[in-house]
mmCIF file of C-alpha atoms in Angstrom:
data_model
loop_
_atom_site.group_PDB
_atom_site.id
_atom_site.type_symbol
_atom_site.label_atom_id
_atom_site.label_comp_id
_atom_site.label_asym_id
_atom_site.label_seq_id
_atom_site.Cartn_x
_atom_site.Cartn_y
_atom_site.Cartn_z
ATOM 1 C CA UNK A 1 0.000 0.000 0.000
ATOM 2 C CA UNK A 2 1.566 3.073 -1.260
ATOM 3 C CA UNK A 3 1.476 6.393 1.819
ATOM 4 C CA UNK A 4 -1.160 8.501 -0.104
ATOM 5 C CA UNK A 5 -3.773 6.185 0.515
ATOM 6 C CA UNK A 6 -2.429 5.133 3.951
ATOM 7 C CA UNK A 7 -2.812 8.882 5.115
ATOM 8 C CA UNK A 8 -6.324 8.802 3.100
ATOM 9 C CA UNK A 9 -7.745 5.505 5.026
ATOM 10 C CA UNK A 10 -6.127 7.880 8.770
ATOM 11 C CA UNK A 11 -7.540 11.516 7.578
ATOM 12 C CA UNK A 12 -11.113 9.485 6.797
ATOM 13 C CA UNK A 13 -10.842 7.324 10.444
ATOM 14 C CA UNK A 14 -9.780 10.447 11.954
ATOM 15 C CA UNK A 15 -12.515 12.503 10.800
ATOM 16 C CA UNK A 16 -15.266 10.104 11.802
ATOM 17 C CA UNK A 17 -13.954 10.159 15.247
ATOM 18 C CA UNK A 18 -11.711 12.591 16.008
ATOM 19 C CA UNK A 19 -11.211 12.275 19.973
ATOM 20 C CA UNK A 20 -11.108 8.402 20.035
ATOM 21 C CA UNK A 21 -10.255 6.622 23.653
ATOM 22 C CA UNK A 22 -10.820 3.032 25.098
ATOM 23 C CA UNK A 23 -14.363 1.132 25.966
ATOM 24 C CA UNK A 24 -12.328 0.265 29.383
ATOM 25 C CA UNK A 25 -13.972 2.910 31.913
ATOM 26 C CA UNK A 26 -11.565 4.165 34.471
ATOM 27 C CA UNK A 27 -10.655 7.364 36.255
ATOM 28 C CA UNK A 28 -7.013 6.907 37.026
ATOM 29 C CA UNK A 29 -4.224 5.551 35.328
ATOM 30 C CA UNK A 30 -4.176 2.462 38.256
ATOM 31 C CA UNK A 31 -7.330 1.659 37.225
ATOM 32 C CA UNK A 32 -6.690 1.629 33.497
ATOM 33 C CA UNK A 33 -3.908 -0.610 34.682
ATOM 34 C CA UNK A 34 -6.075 -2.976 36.293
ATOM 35 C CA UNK A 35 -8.781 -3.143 33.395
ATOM 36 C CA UNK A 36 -6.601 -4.089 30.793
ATOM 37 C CA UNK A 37 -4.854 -6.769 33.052
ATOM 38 C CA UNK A 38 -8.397 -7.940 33.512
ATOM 39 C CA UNK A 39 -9.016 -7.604 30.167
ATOM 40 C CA UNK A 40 -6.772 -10.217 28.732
ATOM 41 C CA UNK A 41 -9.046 -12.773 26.318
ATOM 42 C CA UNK A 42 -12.143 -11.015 28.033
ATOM 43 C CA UNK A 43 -14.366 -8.204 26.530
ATOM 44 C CA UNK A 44 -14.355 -4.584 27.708
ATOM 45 C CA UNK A 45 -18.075 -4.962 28.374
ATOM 46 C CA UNK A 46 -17.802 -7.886 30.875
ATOM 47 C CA UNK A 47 -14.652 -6.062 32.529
ATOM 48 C CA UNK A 48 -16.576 -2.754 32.826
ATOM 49 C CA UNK A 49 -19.362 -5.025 34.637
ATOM 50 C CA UNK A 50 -16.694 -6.047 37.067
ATOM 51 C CA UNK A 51 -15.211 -2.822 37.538
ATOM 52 C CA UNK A 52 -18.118 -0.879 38.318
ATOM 53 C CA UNK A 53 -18.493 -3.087 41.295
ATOM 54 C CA UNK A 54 -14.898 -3.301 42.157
ATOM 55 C CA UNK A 55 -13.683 0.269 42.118
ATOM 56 C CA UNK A 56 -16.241 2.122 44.511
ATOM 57 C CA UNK A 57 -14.800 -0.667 46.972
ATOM 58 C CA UNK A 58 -11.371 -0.386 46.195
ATOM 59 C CA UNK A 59 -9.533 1.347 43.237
ATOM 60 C CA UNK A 60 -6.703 1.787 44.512
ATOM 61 C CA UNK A 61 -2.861 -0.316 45.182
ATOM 62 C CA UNK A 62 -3.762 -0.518 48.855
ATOM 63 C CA UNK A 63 -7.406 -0.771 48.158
ATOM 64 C CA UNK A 64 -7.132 -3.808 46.163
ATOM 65 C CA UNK A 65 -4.229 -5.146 48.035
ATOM 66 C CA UNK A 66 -6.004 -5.549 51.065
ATOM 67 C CA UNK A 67 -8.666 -7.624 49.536
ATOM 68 C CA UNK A 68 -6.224 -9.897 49.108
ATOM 69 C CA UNK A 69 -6.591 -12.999 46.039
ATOM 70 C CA UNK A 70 -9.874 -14.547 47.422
ATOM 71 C CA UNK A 71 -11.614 -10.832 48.169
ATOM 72 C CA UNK A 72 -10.754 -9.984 44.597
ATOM 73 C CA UNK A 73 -11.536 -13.284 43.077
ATOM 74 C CA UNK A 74 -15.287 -12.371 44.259
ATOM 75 C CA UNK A 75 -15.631 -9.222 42.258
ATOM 76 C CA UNK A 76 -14.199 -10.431 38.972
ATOM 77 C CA UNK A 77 -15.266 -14.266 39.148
ATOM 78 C CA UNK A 78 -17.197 -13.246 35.969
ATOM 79 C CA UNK A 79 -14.076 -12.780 33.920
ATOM 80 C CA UNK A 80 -12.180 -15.336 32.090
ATOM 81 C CA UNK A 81 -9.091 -17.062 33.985
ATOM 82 C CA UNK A 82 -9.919 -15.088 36.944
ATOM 83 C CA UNK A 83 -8.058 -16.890 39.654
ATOM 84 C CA UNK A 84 -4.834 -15.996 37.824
ATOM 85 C CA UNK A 85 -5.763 -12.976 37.158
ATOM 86 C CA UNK A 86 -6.220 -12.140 40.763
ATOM 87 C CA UNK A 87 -3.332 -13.531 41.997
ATOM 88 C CA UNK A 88 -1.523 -11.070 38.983
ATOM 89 C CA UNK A 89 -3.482 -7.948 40.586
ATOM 90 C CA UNK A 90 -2.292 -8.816 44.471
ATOM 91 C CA UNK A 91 1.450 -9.193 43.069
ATOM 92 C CA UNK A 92 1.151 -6.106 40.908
ATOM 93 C CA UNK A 93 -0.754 -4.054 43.726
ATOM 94 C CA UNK A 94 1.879 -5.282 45.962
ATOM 95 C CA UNK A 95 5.047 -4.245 43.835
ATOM 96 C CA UNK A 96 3.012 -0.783 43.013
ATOM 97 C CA UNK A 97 3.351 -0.208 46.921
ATOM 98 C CA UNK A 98 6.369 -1.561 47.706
ATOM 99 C CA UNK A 99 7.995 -0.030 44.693
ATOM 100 C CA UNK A 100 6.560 2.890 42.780
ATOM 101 C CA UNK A 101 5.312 4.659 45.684
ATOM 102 C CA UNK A 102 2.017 3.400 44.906
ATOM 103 C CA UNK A 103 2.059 5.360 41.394
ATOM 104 C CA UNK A 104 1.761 3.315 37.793
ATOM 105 C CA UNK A 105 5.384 4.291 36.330
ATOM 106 C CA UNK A 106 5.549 6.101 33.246
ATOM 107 C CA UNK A 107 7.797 3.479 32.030
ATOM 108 C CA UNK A 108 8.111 0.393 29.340
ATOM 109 C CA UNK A 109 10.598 -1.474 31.804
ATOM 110 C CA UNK A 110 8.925 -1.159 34.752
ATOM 111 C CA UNK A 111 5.471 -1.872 33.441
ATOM 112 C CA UNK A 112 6.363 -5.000 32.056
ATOM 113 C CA UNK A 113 8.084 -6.085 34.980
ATOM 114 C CA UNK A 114 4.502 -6.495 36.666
ATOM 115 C CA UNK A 115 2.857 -9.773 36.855
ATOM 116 C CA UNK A 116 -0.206 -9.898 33.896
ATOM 117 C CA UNK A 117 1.805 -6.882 32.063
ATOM 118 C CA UNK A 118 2.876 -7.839 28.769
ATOM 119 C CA UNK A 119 4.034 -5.655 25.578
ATOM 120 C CA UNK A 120 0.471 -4.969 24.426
ATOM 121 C CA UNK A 121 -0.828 -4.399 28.199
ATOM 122 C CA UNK A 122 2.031 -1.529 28.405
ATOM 123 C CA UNK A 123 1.590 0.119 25.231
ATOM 124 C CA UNK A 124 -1.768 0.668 26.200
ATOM 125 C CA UNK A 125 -1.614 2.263 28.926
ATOM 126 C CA UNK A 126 1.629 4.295 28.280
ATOM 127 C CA UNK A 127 -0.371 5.242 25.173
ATOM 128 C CA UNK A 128 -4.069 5.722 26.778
ATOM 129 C CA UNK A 129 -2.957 7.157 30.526
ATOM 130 C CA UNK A 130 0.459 8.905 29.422
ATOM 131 C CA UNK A 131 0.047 9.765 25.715
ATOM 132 C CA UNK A 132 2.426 8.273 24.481
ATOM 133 C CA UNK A 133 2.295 7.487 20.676
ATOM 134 C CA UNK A 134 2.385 3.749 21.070
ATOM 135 C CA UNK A 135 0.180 1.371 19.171
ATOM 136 C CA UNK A 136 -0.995 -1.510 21.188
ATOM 137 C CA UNK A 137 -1.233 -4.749 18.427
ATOM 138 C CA UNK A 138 -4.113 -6.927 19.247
ATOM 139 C CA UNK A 139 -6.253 -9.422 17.261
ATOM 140 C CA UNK A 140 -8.464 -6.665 15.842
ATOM 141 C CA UNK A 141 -5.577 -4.710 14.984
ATOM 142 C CA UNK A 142 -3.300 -7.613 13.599
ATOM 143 C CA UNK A 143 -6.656 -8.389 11.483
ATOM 144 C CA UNK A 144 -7.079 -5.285 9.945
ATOM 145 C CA UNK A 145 -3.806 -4.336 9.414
ATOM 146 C CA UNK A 146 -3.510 -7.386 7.285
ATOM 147 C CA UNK A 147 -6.633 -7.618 5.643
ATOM 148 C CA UNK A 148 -6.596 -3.996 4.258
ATOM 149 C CA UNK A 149 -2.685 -4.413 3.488
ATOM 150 C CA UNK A 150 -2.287 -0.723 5.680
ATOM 151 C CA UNK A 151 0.747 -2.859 7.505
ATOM 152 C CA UNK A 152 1.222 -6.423 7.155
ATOM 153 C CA UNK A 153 2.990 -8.983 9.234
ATOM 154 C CA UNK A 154 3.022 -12.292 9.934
ATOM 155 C CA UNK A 155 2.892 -11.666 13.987
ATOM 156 C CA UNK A 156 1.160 -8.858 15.788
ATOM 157 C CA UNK A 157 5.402 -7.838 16.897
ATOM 158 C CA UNK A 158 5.489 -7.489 13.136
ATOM 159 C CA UNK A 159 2.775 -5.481 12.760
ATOM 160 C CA UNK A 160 3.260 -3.034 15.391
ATOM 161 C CA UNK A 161 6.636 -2.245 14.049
ATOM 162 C CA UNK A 162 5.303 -1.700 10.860
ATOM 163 C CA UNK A 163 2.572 0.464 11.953
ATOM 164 C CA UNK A 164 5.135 2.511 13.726
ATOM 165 C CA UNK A 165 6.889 2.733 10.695
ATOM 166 C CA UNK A 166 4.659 3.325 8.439
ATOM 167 C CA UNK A 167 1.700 5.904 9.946
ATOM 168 C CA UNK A 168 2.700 9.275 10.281
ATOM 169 C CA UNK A 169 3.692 10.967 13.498
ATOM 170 C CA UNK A 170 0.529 12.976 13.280
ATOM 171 C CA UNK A 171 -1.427 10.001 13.743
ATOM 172 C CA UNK A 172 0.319 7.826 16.001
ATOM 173 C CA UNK A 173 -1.376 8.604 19.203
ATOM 174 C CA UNK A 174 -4.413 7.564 18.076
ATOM 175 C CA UNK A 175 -4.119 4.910 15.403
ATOM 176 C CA UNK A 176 -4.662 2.260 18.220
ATOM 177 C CA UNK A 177 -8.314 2.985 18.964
ATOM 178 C CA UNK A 178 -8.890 3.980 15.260
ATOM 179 C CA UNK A 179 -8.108 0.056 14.339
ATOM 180 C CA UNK A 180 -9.462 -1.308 16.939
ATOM 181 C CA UNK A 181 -12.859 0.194 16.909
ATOM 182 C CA UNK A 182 -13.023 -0.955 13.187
ATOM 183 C CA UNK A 183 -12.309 -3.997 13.911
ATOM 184 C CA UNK A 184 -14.457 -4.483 17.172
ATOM 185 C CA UNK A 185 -17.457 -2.939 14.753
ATOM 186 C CA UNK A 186 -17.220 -3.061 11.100
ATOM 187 C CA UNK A 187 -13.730 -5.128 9.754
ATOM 188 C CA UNK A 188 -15.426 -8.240 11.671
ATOM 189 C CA UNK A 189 -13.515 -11.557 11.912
ATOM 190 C CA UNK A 190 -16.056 -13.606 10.302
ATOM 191 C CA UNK A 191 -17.491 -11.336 7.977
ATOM 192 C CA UNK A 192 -16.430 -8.005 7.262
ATOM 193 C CA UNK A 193 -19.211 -5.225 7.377
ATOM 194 C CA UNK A 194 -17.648 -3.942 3.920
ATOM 195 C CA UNK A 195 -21.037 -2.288 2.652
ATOM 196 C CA UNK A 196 -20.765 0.145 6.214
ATOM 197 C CA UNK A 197 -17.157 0.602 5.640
ATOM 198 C CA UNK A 198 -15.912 3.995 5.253
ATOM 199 C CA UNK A 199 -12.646 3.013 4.269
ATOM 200 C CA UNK A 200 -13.779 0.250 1.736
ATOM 201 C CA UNK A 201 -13.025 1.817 -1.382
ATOM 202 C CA UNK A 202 -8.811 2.292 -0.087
ATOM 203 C CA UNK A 203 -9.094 -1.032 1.216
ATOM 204 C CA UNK A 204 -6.873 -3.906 -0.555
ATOM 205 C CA UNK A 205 -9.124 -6.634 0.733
ATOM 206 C CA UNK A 206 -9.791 -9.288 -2.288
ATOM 207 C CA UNK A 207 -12.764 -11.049 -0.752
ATOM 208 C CA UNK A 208 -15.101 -8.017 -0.137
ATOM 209 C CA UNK A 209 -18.421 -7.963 0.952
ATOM 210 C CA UNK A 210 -21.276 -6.329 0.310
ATOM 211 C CA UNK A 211 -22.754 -6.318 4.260
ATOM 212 C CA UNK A 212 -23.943 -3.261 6.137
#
């Protein structure tokens, strides 16, 4: 895919949602933290359920901490793999306190160094709670990316280094929720919703479709 239409398929994303953010709800950068732990093969919807009832109890290192695995277990038993994910909260809660002065660090290293953190897990919220111009490579992402041809790769480390690459600086910050909104809602895995899409004309997709 040559740049001109790359920038075309970002100005048109851009314009239909120009302030795009995250389906996670959260108030703080701890508890963006937490969601998107919790949100690890799990939907935003069902970790927003478990959330609502979690952080007017406790949203907070200490907070959560002193639930302790089994307190915490009861609030998010609704999620997929939830006992580990528990035990990856305490640990994380625990090194927040012990280390960052109870503060999510502003930094790759030290995110990743907490249990449940991974690459994607970091870039989102150094990207979401810090603004930094990181693009977080999920399914959705690694789907689209491919499918249209906007930046291909065979693994979703690939991709996000060609994204990075490839989309302009003036985009970067934002590219993330851009993708994965059209994935979540129109570039489908199944089927793609090609007859709603407003990038389907730029797209390099050989097996359109004519859904709305």
């Amino acid at each position: 895919m040559n740049k001109e239409k790359r920038i075309e398929i970002l100005s048109r994303l851009r314009d239909a949602n120009p302030h795009p953010t995250t389906e996670l709800n959260y108030t703080t950068p701890f508890e963006l933290l937490i969601a998107v732990i919790l949100s690890a093969q799990a939907t935003d919807v069902g970790v927003n359920k478990a959330t609502a009832k979690l952080y007017p109890v406790a949203n907070t290192p200490e907070g959560i901490f002193a639930l302790g695995v089994d307190g915490l277990s009861e609030y998010i038993k609704t999620i997929g793999l939830y006992n580990s994910k528990a035990k990856n909260v305490i640990k994380t809660c625990e090194i927040l306190i012990n280390e960052h002065n109870s503060e999510v660090p502003e930094d790759r290293a030290a995110l990743e160094a907490l249990p449940g953190v991974g690459r994607k897990t970091a870039n989102v919220v150094l990207n979401t709670a810090f603004g930094w111009p990181t693009i977080a490579v999920d399914t959705h992402i690694y789907r689209v990316s491919n499918r249209t041809k906007l930046a291909m790769g065979k693994t979703v480390d690939d991709v996000e280094k060609k994204l990075l690459k490839v989309v302009p600086k003036e985009f970067k910050l934002d590219v993330h929720h851009w993708l994965i909104l059209h994935g979540r809602y129109v570039c489908v895995a199944r089927k793609p919703r090609c007859g709603a899409c407003l990038i389907e004309d730029l797209c390099e997709f050989k097996d359109k479709t004519s859904d709305a």
